[in-house]
Coordinates of N, CA and C in Angstrom, one line a residue:
M1 N 12.1 -29.1 -11.8 CA 12.6 -28.6 -10.6 C 12.5 -29.7 -9.5
L2 N 11.4 -30.4 -9.4 CA 11.2 -31.4 -8.4 C 12.2 -32.5 -8.6
N3 N 12.4 -32.9 -9.8 CA 13.3 -34.0 -10.1 C 14.8 -33.7 -9.8
E4 N 15.1 -32.4 -9.8 CA 16.5 -31.9 -9.5 C 16.8 -31.7 -8.1
G5 N 15.8 -31.9 -7.2 CA 16.0 -31.8 -5.8 C 15.8 -30.4 -5.2
F6 N 15.3 -29.5 -6.0 CA 15.0 -28.1 -5.5 C 13.8 -28.1 -4.6
E7 N 13.8 -27.3 -3.6 CA 12.6 -27.1 -2.8 C 11.6 -26.3 -3.7
T8 N 10.4 -26.8 -3.9 CA 9.5 -26.2 -4.8 C 8.2 -25.9 -4.2
S9 N 7.6 -24.7 -4.6 CA 6.3 -24.4 -4.1 C 5.6 -23.6 -5.2
G10 N 4.3 -23.5 -5.2 CA 3.5 -22.8 -6.2 C 3.1 -21.4 -5.6
L11 N 2.9 -20.5 -6.5 CA 2.4 -19.2 -6.2 C 1.5 -18.7 -7.2
F12 N 0.3 -18.3 -6.8 CA -0.7 -17.8 -7.7 C -0.9 -16.3 -7.4
V13 N -0.9 -15.4 -8.3 CA -1.1 -14.0 -8.1 C -2.4 -13.5 -8.7
D14 N -3.2 -13.0 -7.9 CA -4.5 -12.4 -8.4 C -4.3 -10.9 -8.6
Y15 N -4.1 -10.5 -9.8 CA -3.8 -9.1 -10.2 C -5.1 -8.5 -10.8
G16 N -6.2 -9.1 -10.6 CA -7.5 -8.6 -11.1 C -7.9 -9.2 -12.4
Q17 N -7.3 -10.3 -12.9 CA -7.7 -10.9 -14.1 C -9.1 -11.5 -14.0
P18 N -9.9 -11.4 -15.0 CA -11.3 -11.9 -15.0 C -11.3 -13.4 -14.6
A19 N -10.4 -14.2 -15.1 CA -10.4 -15.7 -14.8 C -9.7 -16.1 -13.6
A20 N -9.5 -15.2 -12.7 CA -8.7 -15.5 -11.5 C -9.2 -16.7 -10.7
R21 N -10.5 -16.8 -10.5 CA -11.1 -17.9 -9.7 C -10.8 -19.2 -10.4
S22 N -11.1 -19.4 -11.6 CA -10.8 -20.7 -12.3 C -9.3 -20.9 -12.4
E23 N -8.5 -19.9 -12.6 CA -7.1 -20.1 -12.7 C -6.5 -20.6 -11.3
W24 N -7.1 -20.1 -10.2 CA -6.6 -20.5 -8.9 C -7.0 -21.9 -8.7
H25 N -8.2 -22.3 -9.1 CA -8.6 -23.8 -8.9 C -7.6 -24.7 -9.7
S26 N -7.3 -24.2 -10.9 CA -6.4 -25.0 -11.8 C -5.0 -25.1 -11.1
A27 N -4.5 -24.0 -10.5 CA -3.2 -23.9 -9.9 C -3.2 -24.9 -8.7
I28 N -4.3 -24.9 -7.9 CA -4.4 -25.9 -6.8 C -4.3 -27.3 -7.3
D29 N -5.0 -27.6 -8.4 CA -5.0 -28.9 -9.0 C -3.6 -29.3 -9.4
V30 N -2.9 -28.5 -10.1 CA -1.5 -28.8 -10.6 C -0.6 -29.0 -9.4
A31 N -0.7 -28.1 -8.4 CA 0.1 -28.3 -7.2 C -0.1 -29.6 -6.5
S32 N -1.4 -29.9 -6.3 CA -1.8 -31.2 -5.7 C -1.2 -32.4 -6.4
R33 N -1.4 -32.4 -7.7 CA -0.8 -33.5 -8.5 C 0.7 -33.6 -8.5
S34 N 1.3 -32.4 -8.2 CA 2.8 -32.4 -8.2 C 3.3 -32.7 -6.7
G35 N 2.4 -32.7 -5.8 CA 2.8 -32.9 -4.4 C 3.5 -31.7 -3.8
I36 N 3.1 -30.4 -4.2 CA 3.7 -29.2 -3.6 C 2.6 -28.4 -3.1
E37 N 3.0 -27.5 -2.2 CA 2.1 -26.5 -1.6 C 2.0 -25.3 -2.5
S38 N 0.9 -24.7 -2.5 CA 0.6 -23.5 -3.3 C -0.1 -22.4 -2.5
E39 N 0.2 -21.2 -2.8 CA -0.4 -20.1 -2.1 C -0.9 -19.0 -3.1
I40 N -1.8 -18.2 -2.6 CA -2.3 -17.1 -3.4 C -1.9 -15.8 -2.8
K41 N -1.5 -14.8 -3.7 CA -1.1 -13.5 -3.2 C -1.9 -12.5 -4.0
D42 N -2.4 -11.4 -3.3 CA -3.1 -10.3 -4.0 C -2.2 -9.1 -3.8
P43 N -1.7 -8.5 -4.8 CA -0.8 -7.3 -4.6 C -1.5 -6.1 -4.1
G44 N -2.8 -6.1 -4.0 CA -3.5 -5.0 -3.4 C -4.0 -4.0 -4.4
F45 N -3.7 -4.3 -5.7 CA -4.2 -3.4 -6.7 C -4.4 -4.2 -8.0
Q46 N -5.1 -3.6 -8.9 CA -5.3 -4.3 -10.2 C -4.5 -3.6 -11.3
L47 N -4.0 -4.4 -12.2 CA -3.2 -3.9 -13.3 C -4.1 -3.2 -14.3
A48 N -3.7 -2.2 -15.0 CA -4.4 -1.6 -16.1 C -4.5 -2.6 -17.2
A49 N -5.6 -2.7 -17.9 CA -5.8 -3.6 -19.0 C -6.5 -2.9 -20.1
E50 N -6.1 -3.4 -21.3 CA -6.8 -2.8 -22.5 C -6.9 -4.0 -23.5
S51 N -8.2 -4.3 -23.9 CA -8.5 -5.4 -24.8 C -8.0 -6.7 -24.2
G52 N -8.0 -6.9 -22.9 CA -7.6 -8.2 -22.3 C -6.2 -8.3 -22.0
E53 N -5.4 -7.3 -22.4 CA -3.9 -7.3 -22.1 C -3.6 -6.5 -20.9
F54 N -2.9 -7.2 -19.9 CA -2.5 -6.5 -18.7 C -1.1 -6.0 -18.8
F55 N -0.9 -4.7 -18.8 CA 0.4 -4.2 -18.9 C 1.3 -4.3 -17.7
G56 N 2.5 -4.8 -17.8 CA 3.4 -5.0 -16.7 C 3.1 -6.3 -16.0
R57 N 2.3 -7.2 -16.5 CA 1.9 -8.4 -15.8 C 3.1 -9.3 -15.4
N58 N 3.9 -9.6 -16.4 CA 5.1 -10.5 -16.2 C 6.0 -10.0 -15.2
A59 N 6.3 -8.7 -15.2 CA 7.2 -8.0 -14.2 C 6.6 -8.1 -12.9
L60 N 5.3 -7.9 -12.7 CA 4.6 -8.0 -11.4 C 4.7 -9.4 -10.9
L61 N 4.5 -10.5 -11.7 CA 4.6 -11.8 -11.2 C 5.9 -12.2 -10.7
I62 N 7.0 -11.8 -11.4 CA 8.4 -12.1 -10.9 C 8.6 -11.3 -9.6
L63 N 8.2 -10.0 -9.6 CA 8.4 -9.2 -8.4 C 7.7 -9.8 -7.2
V64 N 6.5 -10.2 -7.3 CA 5.8 -10.8 -6.2 C 6.5 -12.1 -5.8
A65 N 6.9 -12.9 -6.7 CA 7.6 -14.2 -6.4 C 8.9 -13.9 -5.6
A66 N 9.6 -12.9 -6.0 CA 10.9 -12.5 -5.3 C 10.6 -12.0 -3.9
G67 N 9.4 -11.3 -3.8 CA 9.1 -10.7 -2.5 C 8.6 -11.7 -1.4
V68 N 8.1 -12.9 -1.9 CA 7.6 -13.8 -0.9 C 8.6 -14.9 -0.5
I69 N 9.8 -14.9 -1.1 CA 10.8 -15.9 -0.8 C 11.7 -15.3 0.3
N70 N 11.8 -16.1 1.4 CA 12.6 -15.7 2.5 C 14.0 -16.3 2.6
D71 N 14.3 -17.3 1.8 CA 15.5 -18.0 1.8 C 16.4 -17.5 0.7
N72 N 17.6 -18.1 0.6 CA 18.5 -17.8 -0.5 C 17.8 -18.4 -1.8
I73 N 17.9 -17.6 -2.8 CA 17.2 -18.0 -4.1 C 18.2 -18.6 -5.1
A74 N 17.9 -19.8 -5.5 CA 18.7 -20.3 -6.6 C 18.2 -19.8 -7.9
L75 N 16.9 -19.9 -8.1 CA 16.3 -19.4 -9.3 C 14.7 -19.3 -9.1
I76 N 14.1 -18.5 -9.9 CA 12.7 -18.3 -9.9 C 12.2 -18.7 -11.3
P77 N 11.7 -19.9 -11.5 CA 11.2 -20.3 -12.8 C 9.8 -19.7 -12.9
S78 N 9.5 -19.3 -14.1 CA 8.1 -18.7 -14.3 C 7.4 -19.5 -15.3
C79 N 6.1 -19.8 -14.9 CA 5.2 -20.5 -15.8 C 4.1 -19.4 -16.2
I80 N 4.5 -18.5 -17.0 CA 3.6 -17.4 -17.4 C 3.0 -17.7 -18.7
Y81 N 1.7 -17.7 -18.7 CA 1.0 -17.9 -20.0 C 0.2 -16.7 -20.4

């Protein structure tokens, strides 16, 4: 995205995952190395989980990303693991 001239920023969503703190630190590191800004969002609730699987996680991540963008959107790439 950076190489193609798109305005790029990072977004980390804390949806109650146990590894949120270490994931946030990793997100900051990746953003710093890429030369982009990154922010954290808390949707205000935790997703239901069973055996470490968070139901609806991917949909939540895309919805939060769409909700924080104020400009015209060309695309929202997702790096969901």
